[in-house]
Coordinates of C-alpha atoms in Angstrom, one line a residue:
M175 CA -18.8 -4.5 -2.4
P176 CA -16.7 -2.2 -0.4
R177 CA -18.3 1.1 0.3
K178 CA -17.0 4.1 -1.7
P179 CA -15.6 7.0 0.0
T180 CA -17.1 10.5 -0.6
N181 CA -14.0 11.9 -2.3
I182 CA -13.9 9.2 -4.7
I183 CA -16.1 9.6 -7.8
Y184 CA -15.5 6.2 -9.8
S185 CA -14.3 3.2 -7.8
A186 CA -12.0 0.4 -8.9
N187 CA -15.1 -1.6 -10.5
E188 CA -17.0 1.4 -11.8
K189 CA -17.2 2.1 -15.3
P190 CA -16.5 5.9 -16.2
P191 CA -17.9 7.3 -19.6
A192 CA -15.5 6.4 -22.3
G193 CA -14.3 10.1 -23.0
T194 CA -13.4 10.2 -19.3
V195 CA -11.7 6.7 -19.2
L196 CA -9.4 8.0 -22.3
I197 CA -8.6 11.3 -21.0
L198 CA -7.5 10.0 -17.6
G199 CA -5.6 7.1 -19.3
V200 CA -3.7 9.5 -21.3
Q201 CA -2.9 11.3 -17.8
H202 CA -1.5 8.3 -16.5
A203 CA 0.4 7.1 -19.6
T204 CA 2.2 10.4 -19.8
L205 CA 3.3 10.2 -16.3
A206 CA 4.2 6.8 -16.4
L207 CA 6.5 7.6 -19.6
L208 CA 8.2 10.4 -17.9
F209 CA 10.1 7.9 -15.7
I210 CA 11.9 6.4 -18.8
V211 CA 14.6 8.7 -17.4
Y212 CA 15.7 5.9 -15.0
P213 CA 16.8 3.2 -17.7
L214 CA 18.1 6.1 -20.0
V215 CA 20.5 7.0 -16.8
A216 CA 21.3 3.5 -16.2
A217 CA 22.4 2.7 -19.7
A218 CA 24.4 6.1 -19.8
E219 CA 26.0 4.7 -16.6
A220 CA 27.0 1.5 -17.9
G221 CA 28.4 3.0 -21.4
L222 CA 25.6 1.0 -23.8
S223 CA 25.8 1.9 -27.3
F224 CA 23.1 4.0 -29.0
D225 CA 21.6 0.7 -30.5
D226 CA 21.6 -1.3 -27.3
T227 CA 20.0 1.7 -25.5
Q228 CA 17.4 2.0 -28.2
L229 CA 16.5 -1.8 -27.4
F230 CA 16.8 -1.3 -23.7
I231 CA 14.4 1.8 -23.7
T232 CA 11.9 -0.1 -26.3
S233 CA 11.4 -3.2 -24.3
C234 CA 11.1 -1.5 -21.2
I235 CA 8.1 0.5 -22.5
I236 CA 6.1 -2.3 -24.3
F237 CA 6.3 -4.7 -21.1
M238 CA 5.8 -1.8 -18.9
G239 CA 2.5 -1.3 -20.9
I240 CA 1.7 -5.1 -20.8
A241 CA 2.4 -5.4 -17.0
T242 CA 0.2 -2.4 -16.4
L243 CA -2.7 -4.2 -18.4
L244 CA -2.0 -7.3 -16.6
E245 CA -2.1 -5.3 -13.0
C246 CA -5.5 -3.6 -13.8
L247 CA -7.4 -6.5 -15.1
P248 CA -9.5 -8.2 -12.5
R249 CA -8.1 -11.5 -13.6
P250 CA -5.2 -12.4 -13.7
G251 CA -4.2 -9.3 -12.1
A252 CA -5.1 -7.4 -9.0
G253 CA -8.3 -5.5 -10.8
M254 CA -6.8 -2.1 -9.4
L255 CA -5.4 1.1 -11.2
L256 CA -1.9 -0.1 -10.8
V257 CA 0.1 1.9 -13.4
Q258 CA 4.0 0.6 -14.1
I259 CA 6.7 2.8 -14.5
P260 CA 10.5 1.9 -14.8
N261 CA 11.6 0.2 -11.5
M262 CA 14.1 2.5 -9.7
A263 CA 14.9 -0.3 -7.5
H264 CA 16.8 -1.8 -10.4
M265 CA 19.0 1.1 -11.0
P266 CA 22.0 -0.1 -8.9
L267 CA 21.5 -3.7 -10.2
A268 CA 21.4 -2.4 -13.8
V269 CA 24.2 -0.4 -13.6
Q270 CA 26.5 -3.1 -11.8
S271 CA 25.3 -6.0 -14.3
L272 CA 25.5 -3.9 -17.7
A273 CA 29.0 -2.8 -16.6
A274 CA 30.0 -6.4 -15.6
G275 CA 28.6 -8.5 -18.1
G276 CA 26.6 -6.2 -20.5
P277 CA 22.8 -6.8 -21.2
A278 CA 23.1 -10.7 -21.0
L279 CA 24.1 -10.4 -17.3
Y280 CA 21.4 -8.0 -16.6
A281 CA 18.9 -10.0 -18.1
G282 CA 19.8 -13.0 -15.8
M283 CA 19.8 -10.9 -12.5
S284 CA 16.3 -9.6 -13.5
L285 CA 15.3 -12.9 -13.9
V286 CA 16.6 -13.9 -10.6
A287 CA 14.9 -10.6 -9.2
A288 CA 11.5 -11.8 -11.0
I289 CA 11.6 -15.2 -9.5
S290 CA 12.3 -13.8 -6.1
Q291 CA 9.0 -11.7 -6.3
L292 CA 7.2 -14.7 -7.6
T293 CA 8.3 -16.8 -4.9
L294 CA 7.4 -14.4 -2.2
S295 CA 4.0 -13.9 -3.8
R296 CA 3.1 -17.6 -3.4
F297 CA 3.3 -17.1 0.4
M298 CA 1.3 -14.0 0.9
R299 CA -1.5 -15.5 3.4
A300 CA 1.4 -16.8 5.6
L301 CA 3.1 -13.4 5.6
R302 CA -0.2 -11.6 7.1
A303 CA 1.8 -11.4 10.2
V304 CA 4.8 -10.1 8.8
F305 CA 2.7 -7.2 7.2
P306 CA 0.1 -5.8 9.7
P307 CA -1.3 -2.3 9.2
E308 CA 1.5 -0.6 10.9
V309 CA 4.0 -2.1 8.8
C310 CA 2.2 -1.5 5.7
G311 CA 1.8 2.0 7.1
V312 CA 5.5 2.4 7.2
A313 CA 6.2 1.3 3.7
V314 CA 3.4 3.6 2.4
T315 CA 4.6 6.6 4.3
M316 CA 8.3 6.3 3.1
L317 CA 6.9 5.8 -0.3
G318 CA 5.9 9.3 0.0
V319 CA 9.3 10.4 1.7
A320 CA 11.3 8.4 -1.0
L321 CA 9.6 10.8 -3.6
A322 CA 10.6 13.9 -1.7
D323 CA 14.3 14.0 -3.0
P324 CA 13.5 13.7 -6.7
A325 CA 10.4 16.0 -6.5
L326 CA 12.4 18.7 -4.6
R327 CA 15.5 18.7 -6.8
R328 CA 13.0 19.0 -9.9
V329 CA 11.2 21.9 -8.0
F330 CA 14.2 24.0 -7.5
G331 CA 16.0 22.9 -10.8
I332 CA 18.9 21.2 -8.8
S333 CA 21.0 18.7 -11.0
G334 CA 23.9 18.1 -8.8
A335 CA 25.2 19.7 -5.6
I336 CA 23.0 22.4 -4.2
T337 CA 24.5 26.2 -4.6
P338 CA 23.5 29.4 -3.5
D339 CA 22.4 30.5 -6.9
L340 CA 19.3 28.6 -7.2
D341 CA 17.0 29.8 -10.2
L342 CA 13.6 30.8 -8.7
R343 CA 12.0 30.4 -11.9
Y344 CA 11.9 26.7 -11.4
A345 CA 10.3 27.3 -7.8
L346 CA 7.6 29.4 -9.2
V347 CA 6.7 27.1 -12.2
S348 CA 6.4 24.3 -9.6
S349 CA 4.3 26.4 -7.3
V350 CA 1.7 27.5 -9.8
T351 CA 1.4 24.1 -11.1
L352 CA 0.9 22.7 -7.5
V353 CA -1.6 25.2 -6.5
I354 CA -3.6 24.6 -9.5
I355 CA -3.7 21.0 -9.1
V356 CA -4.6 21.1 -5.4
G357 CA -7.1 23.9 -6.1
L358 CA -8.9 21.8 -8.8
A359 CA -8.9 18.5 -6.6
I360 CA -10.1 20.2 -3.6
F361 CA -12.5 23.1 -4.5
S362 CA -13.9 21.7 -8.2
R363 CA -16.3 19.2 -9.0
G364 CA -16.9 16.9 -12.0
M365 CA -14.6 17.1 -15.2
L366 CA -12.3 20.1 -13.5
R367 CA -11.4 17.7 -10.4
L368 CA -11.0 14.8 -12.9
F369 CA -8.5 16.4 -15.3
A370 CA -6.7 18.4 -12.5
V371 CA -3.4 17.2 -13.1
A372 CA -3.6 17.5 -16.9
I373 CA -4.8 21.0 -16.4
G374 CA -2.1 21.9 -14.0
A375 CA 0.6 20.2 -16.0
A376 CA -0.5 22.1 -19.1
I377 CA -0.6 25.5 -17.6
G378 CA 2.7 24.8 -15.8
W379 CA 4.3 24.0 -19.2
I380 CA 2.9 27.2 -20.7
L381 CA 4.5 29.1 -17.8
A382 CA 7.8 27.4 -18.0
A383 CA 7.9 28.0 -21.7
Y384 CA 7.1 31.8 -21.2
L385 CA 9.8 31.9 -18.4
G386 CA 12.3 30.1 -20.3
V387 CA 13.1 26.9 -18.2
A388 CA 11.3 24.6 -20.5
P389 CA 14.0 22.4 -22.2
E390 CA 14.4 22.8 -26.1
P391 CA 14.3 19.9 -28.4
N392 CA 17.8 18.8 -29.4
A393 CA 18.9 18.5 -33.1
S394 CA 18.0 14.8 -33.5
F395 CA 14.3 15.4 -32.3
A396 CA 13.5 16.5 -35.7
T397 CA 14.8 13.4 -37.3
L398 CA 12.5 11.0 -35.1
P399 CA 9.8 9.3 -36.9
Y400 CA 6.1 9.8 -35.8
I401 CA 5.3 6.2 -36.5
D402 CA 8.0 3.2 -36.3
I403 CA 7.7 -0.5 -35.8
P404 CA 9.6 -1.4 -32.3
H405 CA 12.5 -3.4 -32.3
L406 CA 12.9 -6.1 -29.6
G407 CA 16.3 -7.8 -28.8
W408 CA 17.5 -11.2 -27.6
P409 CA 20.5 -10.4 -25.4
G410 CA 20.8 -14.0 -24.0
V411 CA 20.9 -14.7 -20.3
S412 CA 23.7 -15.1 -18.1
F413 CA 23.8 -16.1 -14.4
F414 CA 27.7 -16.1 -14.2
S415 CA 28.2 -13.5 -11.4
W416 CA 27.5 -14.8 -8.1
A417 CA 28.7 -11.7 -6.3
L418 CA 25.2 -9.9 -8.0
I419 CA 22.9 -12.8 -7.4
P420 CA 22.4 -11.6 -3.6
A421 CA 21.8 -8.1 -4.8
A422 CA 19.2 -9.3 -7.5
I423 CA 17.2 -11.4 -4.9
I424 CA 17.3 -8.2 -2.5
T425 CA 16.1 -6.1 -5.5
G426 CA 13.1 -8.9 -5.9
V427 CA 12.1 -8.7 -2.3
L428 CA 12.2 -5.0 -2.5
S429 CA 10.1 -4.8 -5.3
A430 CA 7.6 -7.1 -3.9
V431 CA 7.5 -4.9 -0.6
D432 CA 7.1 -1.9 -2.7
M433 CA 4.2 -3.6 -4.6
V434 CA 2.3 -4.3 -1.2
G435 CA 2.6 -0.7 -0.1
T436 CA 1.1 0.6 -3.3
V437 CA -1.7 -2.0 -3.4
V438 CA -2.4 -1.1 0.3
S439 CA -2.6 2.6 -0.5
M440 CA -5.1 1.7 -3.4
Q441 CA -7.3 -0.6 -1.2
R442 CA -7.6 2.0 1.5
M443 CA -8.3 4.8 -1.1
D444 CA -10.8 2.7 -2.5
D445 CA -12.8 1.4 0.6
A446 CA -14.1 3.5 3.2
D447 CA -14.6 0.5 5.7
W448 CA -11.0 -0.5 4.9
R449 CA -10.0 -3.0 7.8
R450 CA -6.9 -5.1 6.6
A451 CA -4.6 -5.5 3.7
D452 CA -6.1 -8.0 1.0
L453 CA -2.8 -9.9 0.7
D454 CA -4.3 -12.3 -1.8
Q455 CA -4.8 -9.2 -4.2
A456 CA -1.4 -8.1 -3.5
G457 CA 0.2 -11.5 -4.5
R458 CA -1.9 -11.3 -7.9
A459 CA -0.5 -8.0 -8.4
I460 CA 3.1 -9.1 -7.7
Q461 CA 2.5 -12.1 -10.0
A462 CA 1.6 -9.8 -12.9
N463 CA 4.5 -7.5 -12.0
C464 CA 6.9 -10.6 -12.4
L465 CA 5.4 -11.7 -15.9
G466 CA 6.2 -8.3 -17.4
D467 CA 9.5 -8.3 -15.8
I468 CA 10.1 -11.9 -17.2
G469 CA 9.3 -10.5 -20.7
T470 CA 11.5 -7.3 -20.1
A471 CA 14.7 -9.7 -19.3
I472 CA 14.4 -11.9 -22.1
T473 CA 14.1 -8.9 -24.5
G474 CA 16.8 -6.8 -23.2
G475 CA 14.9 -4.2 -21.3
F476 CA 14.5 -2.5 -18.0
A477 CA 12.1 -3.9 -15.2
S478 CA 9.2 -1.9 -14.0
A479 CA 7.0 -1.6 -11.0
S480 CA 3.9 -0.1 -9.9
S481 CA 4.1 3.8 -9.7
S482 CA 3.4 5.4 -6.3
A483 CA 2.8 8.6 -8.4
A484 CA -0.1 7.4 -10.1
V485 CA -1.6 6.7 -6.6
G486 CA -1.4 10.3 -6.1
V487 CA -3.1 11.2 -9.2
A488 CA -5.9 8.6 -8.4
F489 CA -6.5 10.6 -5.4
A490 CA -6.5 13.9 -7.1
T491 CA -9.0 12.8 -9.7
G492 CA -10.9 10.7 -7.4
T493 CA -10.9 7.9 -10.0
T494 CA -9.7 4.4 -9.0
A495 CA -11.3 2.5 -12.1
W496 CA -9.3 -0.4 -13.1
R497 CA -10.5 0.5 -16.7
V498 CA -8.5 3.6 -16.7
G499 CA -5.4 1.6 -15.8
A500 CA -5.9 -0.9 -18.8
V501 CA -6.3 2.1 -21.1
S502 CA -3.3 3.6 -19.9
G503 CA -1.3 0.0 -20.4
I504 CA -2.7 0.1 -24.0
L505 CA -1.5 3.7 -24.5
I506 CA 2.0 2.9 -23.1
I507 CA 2.5 -0.1 -25.6
L508 CA 1.2 2.3 -28.6
A509 CA 3.6 4.8 -27.4
A510 CA 6.6 2.4 -28.4
F511 CA 5.4 2.8 -31.9
S512 CA 6.1 6.5 -32.1
P513 CA 9.6 7.9 -31.3
R514 CA 8.7 11.2 -31.8
L515 CA 6.2 11.0 -28.8
I516 CA 8.6 9.7 -26.7
G517 CA 11.0 12.4 -27.6
V518 CA 8.3 14.9 -26.7
L519 CA 7.7 13.3 -23.2
T520 CA 11.5 13.9 -22.7
I521 CA 11.2 17.7 -22.6
I522 CA 8.3 18.1 -20.2
P523 CA 9.6 20.9 -17.9
S524 CA 11.6 19.4 -14.8
P525 CA 9.4 21.6 -12.4
V526 CA 6.0 20.4 -13.6
I527 CA 7.0 16.9 -13.0
G528 CA 8.3 18.1 -9.7
A529 CA 5.0 19.5 -8.7
I530 CA 3.3 16.5 -9.5
L531 CA 5.6 14.2 -7.5
I532 CA 5.1 16.6 -4.5
Y533 CA 1.2 16.1 -4.9
A534 CA 1.8 12.3 -4.7
A535 CA 4.5 12.5 -2.0
A536 CA 2.2 14.3 0.3
F537 CA -0.8 12.0 0.0
L538 CA 1.2 8.9 0.4
T539 CA 2.9 10.4 3.6
V540 CA -0.4 11.3 5.1
A541 CA -2.0 8.0 4.0
G542 CA 0.7 6.0 5.7
M543 CA 0.3 7.8 8.7
E544 CA -3.5 7.3 8.8
L545 CA -3.0 3.5 8.3
I546 CA -0.3 3.2 11.4
L547 CA -2.9 5.0 13.6
S548 CA -5.8 2.7 12.6
R549 CA -4.6 0.5 15.2
R550 CA -4.1 0.8 19.0
L551 CA -0.4 1.2 19.4
S552 CA 1.6 -0.4 22.5
D553 CA 5.0 0.6 23.4
R554 CA 6.5 -2.3 21.2
R555 CA 4.3 -1.0 18.2
I556 CA 5.2 2.8 18.8
F557 CA 9.0 1.7 18.9
T558 CA 8.6 -0.5 15.8
V559 CA 6.9 2.2 13.9
G560 CA 9.4 5.2 15.1
L561 CA 12.6 3.4 14.7
A562 CA 11.8 2.1 11.1
I563 CA 10.7 5.7 10.0
L564 CA 13.8 7.2 11.7
T565 CA 16.1 4.6 10.3
G566 CA 14.6 5.8 6.6
L567 CA 15.0 9.2 7.6
A568 CA 18.6 8.7 8.4
V569 CA 19.5 7.1 5.0
A570 CA 17.7 10.2 3.2
I571 CA 19.5 12.8 5.5
L572 CA 22.9 11.1 5.5
P573 CA 23.4 9.3 2.3
G574 CA 27.1 9.0 2.9
L575 CA 26.9 6.7 5.6
V576 CA 25.5 4.0 3.0
G577 CA 29.0 4.5 1.1
L578 CA 30.4 3.1 4.2
T579 CA 28.9 -0.4 4.2
P580 CA 29.6 -3.5 2.1
E581 CA 28.7 -2.9 -1.7
W582 CA 26.2 -6.1 -1.5
A583 CA 24.2 -4.3 1.1
Q584 CA 23.9 -0.8 -0.7
P585 CA 21.1 -1.5 -2.9
I586 CA 18.7 -2.2 0.1
L587 CA 20.4 0.6 2.5
E588 CA 20.4 3.5 0.1
S589 CA 16.6 3.4 -0.3
P590 CA 14.5 5.1 2.8
L591 CA 11.6 3.0 1.6
S592 CA 13.6 -0.4 1.6
I593 CA 15.2 0.2 5.0
S594 CA 12.4 1.4 6.9
T595 CA 10.3 -1.4 5.7
A596 CA 13.1 -3.8 6.5
V597 CA 13.4 -2.8 10.1
A598 CA 9.7 -2.5 10.7
I599 CA 9.5 -6.0 9.5
V600 CA 12.2 -7.1 12.0
L601 CA 10.9 -5.3 14.9
N602 CA 7.5 -6.4 14.4
L603 CA 8.8 -10.0 14.4
V604 CA 11.1 -9.4 17.3
F605 CA 8.7 -7.6 19.7
R606 CA 6.0 -10.3 19.0
I607 CA 7.9 -12.4 21.2
G608 CA 6.5 -13.0 24.6
I609 CA 3.0 -11.6 23.4
R610 CA 0.3 -14.5 24.0
Q611 CA -2.4 -14.4 21.4
E612 CA -4.8 -15.2 24.4
A613 CA -5.2 -13.5 27.8
S614 CA -7.8 -13.8 30.5
R615 CA -9.1 -11.8 33.7
E616 CA -11.3 -12.8 36.7
V617 CA -14.2 -10.8 37.4
T618 CA -16.5 -10.8 40.5
T619 CA -19.6 -9.4 41.8
A620 CA -17.5 -6.8 43.6
D621 CA -16.0 -5.5 40.2
N622 CA -17.4 -2.5 38.1
P623 CA -17.9 -4.6 34.8
F624 CA -17.6 -1.7 32.3
T625 CA -14.4 -0.8 34.4
V626 CA -12.8 -4.1 34.1
A627 CA -14.0 -4.6 30.3
T628 CA -12.5 -1.1 29.4
E629 CA -9.1 -1.6 31.1
F630 CA -8.8 -5.4 30.2
L631 CA -9.7 -4.8 26.4
E632 CA -7.9 -1.6 26.0
Y633 CA -4.4 -3.0 27.4
Q634 CA -4.7 -6.2 25.1
G635 CA -6.1 -3.9 22.1
D636 CA -3.0 -2.0 22.5
L637 CA -0.7 -5.1 23.0
W638 CA -2.2 -6.8 20.0
G639 CA -2.5 -3.9 17.6
A640 CA -6.2 -4.4 17.4
R641 CA -8.4 -1.6 15.5
R642 CA -9.3 1.0 17.9
D643 CA -13.2 0.9 16.5
V644 CA -13.5 -2.8 17.2
I645 CA -12.3 -2.4 20.9
S646 CA -14.7 0.4 21.5
M647 CA -17.4 -1.8 20.0
A648 CA -16.5 -4.8 22.2
I649 CA -16.0 -3.1 25.6
P650 CA -19.8 -2.1 26.1
V651 CA -21.0 -5.3 24.6
V652 CA -18.6 -7.4 27.0
A653 CA -19.6 -5.3 29.8
E654 CA -23.1 -6.0 29.4
G655 CA -22.5 -9.5 29.2
V656 CA -20.6 -9.8 32.2
E657 CA -23.1 -7.9 34.0
M658 CA -26.0 -9.9 32.9
L659 CA -24.4 -13.2 34.0
L660 CA -23.4 -12.0 37.6
D661 CA -26.3 -9.8 38.4
T662 CA -29.0 -12.4 37.4
G663 CA -26.9 -15.2 39.4
V664 CA -26.6 -17.3 36.1
A665 CA -22.7 -17.0 36.9
P666 CA -22.7 -17.5 40.8
G667 CA -20.2 -15.0 42.3
K668 CA -17.4 -14.6 39.5
L669 CA -16.5 -15.6 36.1
E670 CA -13.6 -15.6 33.7
V671 CA -13.2 -13.3 30.6
R672 CA -10.8 -14.6 28.0
A673 CA -9.9 -12.5 25.2
H674 CA -8.3 -14.2 21.6
F675 CA -6.9 -12.0 18.5
D676 CA -5.7 -13.5 15.4
E677 CA -5.8 -10.4 13.1
E678 CA -9.3 -12.1 11.5
N679 CA -11.4 -11.9 14.7
F680 CA -11.3 -10.4 18.2
D681 CA -13.1 -12.9 20.2
V682 CA -14.0 -12.4 24.0
A683 CA -15.4 -15.7 25.8
L684 CA -17.2 -15.5 29.4
L685 CA -16.5 -18.8 31.0
Y686 CA -18.7 -19.6 34.4
E687 CA -19.7 -22.6 36.4
G688 CA -23.5 -22.6 36.2
E689 CA -26.5 -23.5 34.2
P690 CA -26.5 -23.0 30.5
I691 CA -28.6 -20.2 28.9
T692 CA -30.3 -20.3 25.5
I693 CA -30.5 -17.6 23.0
P694 CA -34.0 -17.1 21.6
D695 CA -34.1 -17.1 17.6
H696 CA -36.7 -14.0 18.0
R697 CA -36.6 -10.9 20.1
P698 CA -38.4 -11.8 23.6
S699 CA -41.5 -10.1 24.7
P700 CA -41.5 -7.2 27.5
E701 CA -43.0 -10.0 29.7
D702 CA -40.4 -12.0 29.6
L703 CA -38.5 -9.6 31.8
L704 CA -40.9 -10.1 34.6
G705 CA -39.9 -13.9 34.8
D706 CA -37.1 -15.5 36.5
A707 CA -33.2 -14.6 36.0
H708 CA -32.9 -17.1 33.3
A709 CA -35.8 -15.3 31.3
V710 CA -33.7 -12.0 31.9
A711 CA -30.4 -13.4 30.7
R712 CA -32.1 -14.9 27.5
F713 CA -33.3 -11.4 27.0
V714 CA -29.9 -9.9 27.4
G715 CA -28.3 -12.5 25.4
Y716 CA -30.6 -11.7 22.6
M717 CA -29.5 -8.4 22.6
L718 CA -25.9 -9.2 22.7
S719 CA -26.3 -11.7 19.7
K720 CA -27.4 -8.5 17.7
R721 CA -24.5 -6.4 18.7
A722 CA -21.7 -8.8 18.3
D723 CA -20.9 -10.1 14.7
R724 CA -21.6 -13.6 16.3
L725 CA -22.5 -15.1 19.7
V726 CA -21.6 -18.9 20.4
L727 CA -22.5 -21.0 23.2
G728 CA -20.6 -24.1 24.4
T729 CA -18.5 -25.4 26.9
D730 CA -14.9 -25.5 28.3
G731 CA -14.5 -28.4 30.4
T732 CA -17.0 -28.3 33.4
R733 CA -17.8 -24.5 32.4
E734 CA -20.1 -23.0 30.5
K735 CA -18.9 -20.5 27.7
L736 CA -20.3 -17.8 26.1
T737 CA -18.3 -16.2 23.0
L738 CA -18.6 -13.0 21.6
R739 CA -17.0 -12.5 18.2
F740 CA -16.0 -9.4 16.7
E741 CA -14.7 -9.4 13.0
H742 CA -11.6 -7.4 12.8

């Protein structure tokens, strides 16, 4: 079981009290349902009729809840608090497909995107080299950056072009909401911290109503029934648009990359000793998402994806329990039975939503940076991270550049998250050219073992991107092993230090021509130190076996080989 961080009250597999689970579930479900604005915008842009729009939204909500439930269950899902929201990456594909061929064409393209995701999930282990921590860190950082634009527009009440006459009442509501959420998350304990987001949102809504910036229900709101049986459609499936298939495949791949970033964020938040991304868990998360998307496509709805905003809420409340997410999924499904409830969610003040998104964006940005810096960075890796982030920021700062590119490329280029992650993946693979996974260095009795071990392992650690704490732990152990073999004469005159790295383990082998040593199973007595050199070597070897994760004795041709393994 992973060690729970001090700032987490209920970790993924813990069982909070039923009342806490219910209230936190309502909190997450409410936030998720606020993003129904995405499919509403897509339907409006494509000119769907009122009836088609209702089917579009209803299907999206139901399968968004089902996907959330599947994601959160330990099997077949990921067993993590992964709440689904409408997938913003599907916006360009949905608008183009609906306009060109109606719901049937979008259903077909959604299936293509889902199959692309599903195919990628089957190769997650093989893709470990493609998603090292610095690439995942770029994705997580850019998740936060991608939230900045919609968050700040809501904070300042900007709906179109920015003008000098900003209404500062929006900024006031957002500021008060954000201060309350942050204050409760940092300075409070117990129930106040658990419900920090809900409390902040409630106070913000009251303030917005008092200042006159809360939206008023339209005339049709009063006619909405409290309870009604949801209606699902069957739009048919059309694949007759070869021009849109590349865009659908790209959308599927981007959705999978987004899911990996969200899963890594949750893994790191939930494990104080986090080392590497569990890509098997990420694969299960993608598969659960694909099942929801397939159901949505068949019934004529809008696809969903994991919510990065929910990650920020989980951090604020100190709760990552999957049971909270499962309850959220059930509540989202039930929301489809209440048109009046959905109507209420559409009138939550925009600056309140902006404050919540700002909180989530801040957490994700810093979490991504921390993930990047968890590894030693060589020049190659520094440029991988720096150029990838700058590319994403260029898209965010100069969005007009995207309009100059071919239409098929715009879905990937217009998203800072997508373009940054793609550049990071490509540069990571390119910069791996010429790097050997094994390196060696000769050491003689004239050398200082600690200096040699420090210079050699730090250089290779930077080049390979090994974890800082693993290299720091390996240096004194390797130096002691080299000193023991040379000073006792077991390795006469010189030996070779050979390091190997494969993401799972960091191995350092000491190879020498001489007599083999044995490692005792129990601690040698102090009198053994008064014996010959081999007795001293056995004592030191015993100590090394306790400091490394594993010590293996063997041979390499005519030379003896002592391998120190450090789990990575």
